[in-house]
Short mmCIF file of C-alpha atoms in Angstrom, two decimals:
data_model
loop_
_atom_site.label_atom_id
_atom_site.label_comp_id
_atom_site.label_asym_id
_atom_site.label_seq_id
_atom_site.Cartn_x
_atom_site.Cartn_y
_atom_site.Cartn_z
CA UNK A 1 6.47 109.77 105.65
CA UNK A 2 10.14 109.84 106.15
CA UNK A 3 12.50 107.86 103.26
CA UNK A 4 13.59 104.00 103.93
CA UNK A 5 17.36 105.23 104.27
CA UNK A 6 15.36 106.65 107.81
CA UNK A 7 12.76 104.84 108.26
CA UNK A 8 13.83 100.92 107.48
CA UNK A 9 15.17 99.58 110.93
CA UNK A 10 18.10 97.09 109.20
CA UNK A 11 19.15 101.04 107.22
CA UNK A 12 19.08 102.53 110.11
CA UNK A 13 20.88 100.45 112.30
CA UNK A 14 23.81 101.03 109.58
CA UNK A 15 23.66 104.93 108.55
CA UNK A 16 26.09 105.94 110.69
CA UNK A 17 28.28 103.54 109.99
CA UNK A 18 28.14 103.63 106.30
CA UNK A 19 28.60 107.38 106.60
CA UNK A 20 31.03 107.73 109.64
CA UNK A 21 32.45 110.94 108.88
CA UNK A 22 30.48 113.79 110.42
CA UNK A 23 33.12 116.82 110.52
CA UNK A 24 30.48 118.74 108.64
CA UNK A 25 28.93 118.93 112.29
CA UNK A 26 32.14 120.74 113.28
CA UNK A 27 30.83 123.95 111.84
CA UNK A 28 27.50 123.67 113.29
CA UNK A 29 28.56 123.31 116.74
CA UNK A 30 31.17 126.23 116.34
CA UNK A 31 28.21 128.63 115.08
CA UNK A 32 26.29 127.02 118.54
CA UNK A 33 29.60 128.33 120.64
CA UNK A 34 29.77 131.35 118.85
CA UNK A 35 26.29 132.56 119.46
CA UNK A 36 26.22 131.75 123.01
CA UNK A 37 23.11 129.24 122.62
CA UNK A 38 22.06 127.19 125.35
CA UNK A 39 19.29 125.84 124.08
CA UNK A 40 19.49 124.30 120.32
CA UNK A 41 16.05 122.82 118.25
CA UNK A 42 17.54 120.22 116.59
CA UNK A 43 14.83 119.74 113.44
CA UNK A 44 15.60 116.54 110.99
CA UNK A 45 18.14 114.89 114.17
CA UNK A 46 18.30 111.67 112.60
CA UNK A 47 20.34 108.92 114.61
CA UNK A 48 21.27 111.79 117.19
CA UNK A 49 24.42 112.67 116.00
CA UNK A 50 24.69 116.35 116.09
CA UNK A 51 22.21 116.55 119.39
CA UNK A 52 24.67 114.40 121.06
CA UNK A 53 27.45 116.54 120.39
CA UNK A 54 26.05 119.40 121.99
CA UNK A 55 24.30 117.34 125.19
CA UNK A 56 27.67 116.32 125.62
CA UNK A 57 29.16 120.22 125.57
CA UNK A 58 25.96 121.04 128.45
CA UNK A 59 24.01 122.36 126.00
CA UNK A 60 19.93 121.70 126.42
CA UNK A 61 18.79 119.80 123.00
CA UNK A 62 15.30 118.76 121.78
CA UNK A 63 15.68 116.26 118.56
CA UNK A 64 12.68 116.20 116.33
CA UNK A 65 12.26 113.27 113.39
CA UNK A 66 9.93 111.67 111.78
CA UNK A 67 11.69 108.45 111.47
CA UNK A 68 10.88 106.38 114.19
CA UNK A 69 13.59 103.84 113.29
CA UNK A 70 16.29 107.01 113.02
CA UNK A 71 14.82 108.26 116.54
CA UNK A 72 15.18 104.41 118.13
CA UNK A 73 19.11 104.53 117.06
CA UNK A 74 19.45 107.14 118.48
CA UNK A 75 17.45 106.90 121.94
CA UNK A 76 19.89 104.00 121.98
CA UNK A 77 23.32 106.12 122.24
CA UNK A 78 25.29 106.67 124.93
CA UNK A 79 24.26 109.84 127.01
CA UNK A 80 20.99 109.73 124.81
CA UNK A 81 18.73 110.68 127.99
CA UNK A 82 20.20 114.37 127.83
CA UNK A 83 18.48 115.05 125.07
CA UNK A 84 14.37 115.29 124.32
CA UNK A 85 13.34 113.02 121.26
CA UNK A 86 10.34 114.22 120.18
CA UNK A 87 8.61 111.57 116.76
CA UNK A 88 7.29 114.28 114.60
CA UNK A 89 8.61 117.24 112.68
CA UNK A 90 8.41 121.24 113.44
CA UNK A 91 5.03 122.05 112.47
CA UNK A 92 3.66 119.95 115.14
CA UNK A 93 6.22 121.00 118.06
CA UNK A 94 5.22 121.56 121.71
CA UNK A 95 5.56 124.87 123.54
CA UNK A 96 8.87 125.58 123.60
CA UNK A 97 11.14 128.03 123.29
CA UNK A 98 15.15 127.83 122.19
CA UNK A 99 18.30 130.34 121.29
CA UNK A 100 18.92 128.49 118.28
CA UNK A 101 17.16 125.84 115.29
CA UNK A 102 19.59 124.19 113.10
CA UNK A 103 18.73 121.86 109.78
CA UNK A 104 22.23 120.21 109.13
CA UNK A 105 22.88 118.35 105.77
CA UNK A 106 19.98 117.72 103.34
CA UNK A 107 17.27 117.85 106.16
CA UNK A 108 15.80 121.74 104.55
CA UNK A 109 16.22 120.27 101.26
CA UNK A 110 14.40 117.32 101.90
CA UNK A 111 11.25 119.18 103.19
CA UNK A 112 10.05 118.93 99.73
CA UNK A 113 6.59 120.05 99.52
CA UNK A 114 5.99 124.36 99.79
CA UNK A 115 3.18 123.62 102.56
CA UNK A 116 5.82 121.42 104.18
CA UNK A 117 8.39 123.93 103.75
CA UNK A 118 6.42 127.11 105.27
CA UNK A 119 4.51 125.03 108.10
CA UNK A 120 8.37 124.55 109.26
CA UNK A 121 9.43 127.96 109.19
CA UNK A 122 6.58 129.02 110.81
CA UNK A 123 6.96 126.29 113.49
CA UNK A 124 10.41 126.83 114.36
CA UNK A 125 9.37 130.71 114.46
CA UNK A 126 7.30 129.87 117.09
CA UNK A 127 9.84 128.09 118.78
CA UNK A 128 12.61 130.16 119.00
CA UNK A 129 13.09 133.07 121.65
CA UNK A 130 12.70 136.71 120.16
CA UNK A 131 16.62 136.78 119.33
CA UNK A 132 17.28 133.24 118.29
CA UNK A 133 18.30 132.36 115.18
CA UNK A 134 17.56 129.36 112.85
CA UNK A 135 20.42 128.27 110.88
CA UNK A 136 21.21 125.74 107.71
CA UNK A 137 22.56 124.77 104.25
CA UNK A 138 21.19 124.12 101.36
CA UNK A 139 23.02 123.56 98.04
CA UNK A 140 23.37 125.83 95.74
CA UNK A 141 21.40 124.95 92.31
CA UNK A 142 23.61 126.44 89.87
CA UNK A 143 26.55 124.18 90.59
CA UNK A 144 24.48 121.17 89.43
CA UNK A 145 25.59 118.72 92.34
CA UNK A 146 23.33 115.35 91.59
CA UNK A 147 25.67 115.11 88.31
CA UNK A 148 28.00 112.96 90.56
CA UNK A 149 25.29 110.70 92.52
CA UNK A 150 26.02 108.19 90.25
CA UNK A 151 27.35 104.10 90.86
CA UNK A 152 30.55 104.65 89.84
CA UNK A 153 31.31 107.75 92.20
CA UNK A 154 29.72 106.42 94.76
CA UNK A 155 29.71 102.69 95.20
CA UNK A 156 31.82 101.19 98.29
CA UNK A 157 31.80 98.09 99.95
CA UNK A 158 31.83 98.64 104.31
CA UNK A 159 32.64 96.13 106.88
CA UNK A 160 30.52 96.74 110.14
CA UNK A 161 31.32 94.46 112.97
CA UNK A 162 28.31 92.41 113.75
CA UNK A 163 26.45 92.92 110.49
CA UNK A 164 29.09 92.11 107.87
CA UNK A 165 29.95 93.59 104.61
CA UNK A 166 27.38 95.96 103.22
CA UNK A 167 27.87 97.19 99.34
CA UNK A 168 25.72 100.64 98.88
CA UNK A 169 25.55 103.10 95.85
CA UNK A 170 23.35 105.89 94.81
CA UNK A 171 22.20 107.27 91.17
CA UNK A 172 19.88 109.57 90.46
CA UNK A 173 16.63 109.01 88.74
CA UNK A 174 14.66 111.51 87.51
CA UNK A 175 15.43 115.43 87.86
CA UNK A 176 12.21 117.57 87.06
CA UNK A 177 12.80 121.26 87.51
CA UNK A 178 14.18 121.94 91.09
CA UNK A 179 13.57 118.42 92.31
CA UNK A 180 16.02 115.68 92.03
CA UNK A 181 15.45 112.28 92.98
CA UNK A 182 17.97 109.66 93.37
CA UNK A 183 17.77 105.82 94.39
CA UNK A 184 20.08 104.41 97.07
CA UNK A 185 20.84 100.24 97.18
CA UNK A 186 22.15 98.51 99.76
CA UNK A 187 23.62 94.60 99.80
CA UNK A 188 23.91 92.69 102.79
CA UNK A 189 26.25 90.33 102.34
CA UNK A 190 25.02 88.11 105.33
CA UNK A 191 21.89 87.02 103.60
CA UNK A 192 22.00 88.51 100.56
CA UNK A 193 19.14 91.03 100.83
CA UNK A 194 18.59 93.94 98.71
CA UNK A 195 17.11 97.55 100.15
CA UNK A 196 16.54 100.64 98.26
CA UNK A 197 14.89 103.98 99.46
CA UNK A 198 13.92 107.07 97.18
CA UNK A 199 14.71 110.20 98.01
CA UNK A 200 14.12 113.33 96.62
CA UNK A 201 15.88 117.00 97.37
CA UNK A 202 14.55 120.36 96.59
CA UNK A 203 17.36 122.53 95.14
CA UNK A 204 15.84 126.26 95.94
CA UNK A 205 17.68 129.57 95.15
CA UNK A 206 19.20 131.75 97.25
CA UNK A 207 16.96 134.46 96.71
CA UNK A 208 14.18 131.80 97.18
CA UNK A 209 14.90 130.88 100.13
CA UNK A 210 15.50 134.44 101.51
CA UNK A 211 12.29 135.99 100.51
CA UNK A 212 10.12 132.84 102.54
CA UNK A 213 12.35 133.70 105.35
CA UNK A 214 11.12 137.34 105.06
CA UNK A 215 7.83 136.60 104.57
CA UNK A 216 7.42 134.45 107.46
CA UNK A 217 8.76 136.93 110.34
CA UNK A 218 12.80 136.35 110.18
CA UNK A 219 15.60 138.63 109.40
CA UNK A 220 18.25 137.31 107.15
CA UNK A 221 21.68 138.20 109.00
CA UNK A 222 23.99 136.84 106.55
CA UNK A 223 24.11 134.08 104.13
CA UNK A 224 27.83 132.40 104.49
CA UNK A 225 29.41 129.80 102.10
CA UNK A 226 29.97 126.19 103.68
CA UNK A 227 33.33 125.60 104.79
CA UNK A 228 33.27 121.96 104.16
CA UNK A 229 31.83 122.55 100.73
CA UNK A 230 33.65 125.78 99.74
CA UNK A 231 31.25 127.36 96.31
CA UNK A 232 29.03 124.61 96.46
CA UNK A 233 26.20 125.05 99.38
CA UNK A 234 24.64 128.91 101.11
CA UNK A 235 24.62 128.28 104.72
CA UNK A 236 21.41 130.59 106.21
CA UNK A 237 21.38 132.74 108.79
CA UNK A 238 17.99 134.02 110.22
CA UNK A 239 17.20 135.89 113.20
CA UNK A 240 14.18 135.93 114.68
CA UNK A 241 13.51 139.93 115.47
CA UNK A 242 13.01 141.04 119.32
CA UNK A 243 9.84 142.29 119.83
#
C-alpha cells in the first residue's frame, strides 16, 4: 500500500507543485550520461518526474509505482507516452532487461519491510543487463536528519493556480530504532479540508546496506556522498557482475 502523500488523488494532483524544486534529479541524470545508459528502470517514479527527464534526453524509461494516483499524474504529462508506466513495484516486474535502476529521494528508504527490501534487490537484479548498475541514496543515520521534520521548519503556505492556497507541514511521530515516522497535513484553503498521510523511512547503515547488496549478486563500485546533501546522505553504486 503506497502512503496518502501518493496515493490520495487531491495530494497528488499537488506534489509537484508543493515541492517544485527537483535539482536533486540533476545528479541522477548526469550519473545516466556518464554511464552511457540507454535504458534506465525507474523504481518508486512517482508523478514521472525524473522518467520524463530522461524520455525527453532519448533515453528508453520504464516507471514502476505503486500509487495509482502518482502513476495517473503522471500518465498525464506532456511527452508521458515515451515512457512505460507499469502499477506495481520491482518484485513483480516483467521480463525486462535495462543498463541502469535508479531509486531517487526516499523511494529505498521507504521500502520499509526486510522482505520488501530484498524482493527489490533481487527484482531489479533480474532486470538489469549483466553490466548494469542500480544506483541510489539513502541518508545517512548518524547525522540524525528527522530532528528538523518539525512544523516550525517546515510549514509554508503555496499558491497553485486552479486549486488555491494550500498550507502543509510535517513532524515526526514516533522514531523506534531505525524507523522514523512522521505525519504530513495539508489545508486547502478552497473548502477547508484537512489531509494527512503517514509515512515512515528506514534509516539503514552503510555497511547495511552494502552487505544485502553482496549477498544478493551485486558488486559495490563505490559509495559517493550526495552533492545536493554534502555529509548527510551515501549515494550507492552497484554493478551487476558480467557473467
Amino acid at each position: 500500500m503506497a502512503d496518502d502523500i501518493f496515493e490520495h488523488p487531491r495530494l497528488a494532483a499537488v506534489y509537484d507543485a508543493l515541492d517544485p524544486d527537483r535539482s536533486d534529479l540533476d545528479v541522477y541524470v548526469a550519473i545516466a550520461e556518464k554511464l552511457g545508459a540507454r535504458s534506465v528502470l525507474d523504481v518508486g517514479c512517482g508523478t514521472g518526474e525524473f522518467a520524463l527527464l530522461l524520455a525527453g534526453r532519448g533515453v528508453t524509461v520504464i516507471g514502476v509505482d505503486p500509487a495509482g494516483a502518482s502513476l495517473d499524474v503522471a500518465r498525464a504529462k506532456p511527452s508521458s507516452e515515451r515512457v512505460r508506466w507499469i502499477h506495481g513495484d520491482a518484485t513483480t516486474l516483467p521480463s525486462i532487461q535495462v543498463d541502469l535502476a535508479t531509486m531517487t529521494g526516499n523511494v529505498a528508504q521507504a521500502i520499509v519491510d526486510q522482505r520488501d527490501w530484498e524482493g527489490t534487490l533481487r527484482g531489479v537484479h533480474d532486470a538489469l543487463r549483466p553490466g548494469g548498475r542500480l544506483v541510489f541514496e539513502t541518508r545517512d543515520p548518524a547525522k540524525r536528519a528527522w530532528r528538523e521534520w518539525n512544523r516550525a521548519a517546515s510549514y509554508q503556505v503555496t499558491e497553485i493556480p486552479g486549486v488555491g492556497a494550500v498550507e502543509t507541514w510535517s513532524e515526526v511521530i514516533d522514531v523506534s530504532g531505525p524507523l522514523v515516522t512522521f505525519r504530513g497535513t495539508w489545508v486547502f484553503a478552497s473548502d477547508g479540508q484537512v489531509l494527512t498521510s503517514d509515512s515512515t523511512l528506514r534509516f539503514r547503515e552503510r555497511d547495511e546496506v552494502e552487505a544485502s547488496l553482496v549477498t544478493h549478486g551485486y558488486a559495490v563500485e563505490e559509495v559517493r556522498d550526495a552533492p545536493d546533501r554534502p555529509g548527510l546522505e551515501f549515494v550507492f553504486f552497484a554493478l551487476r557482475p558480467e557473467e
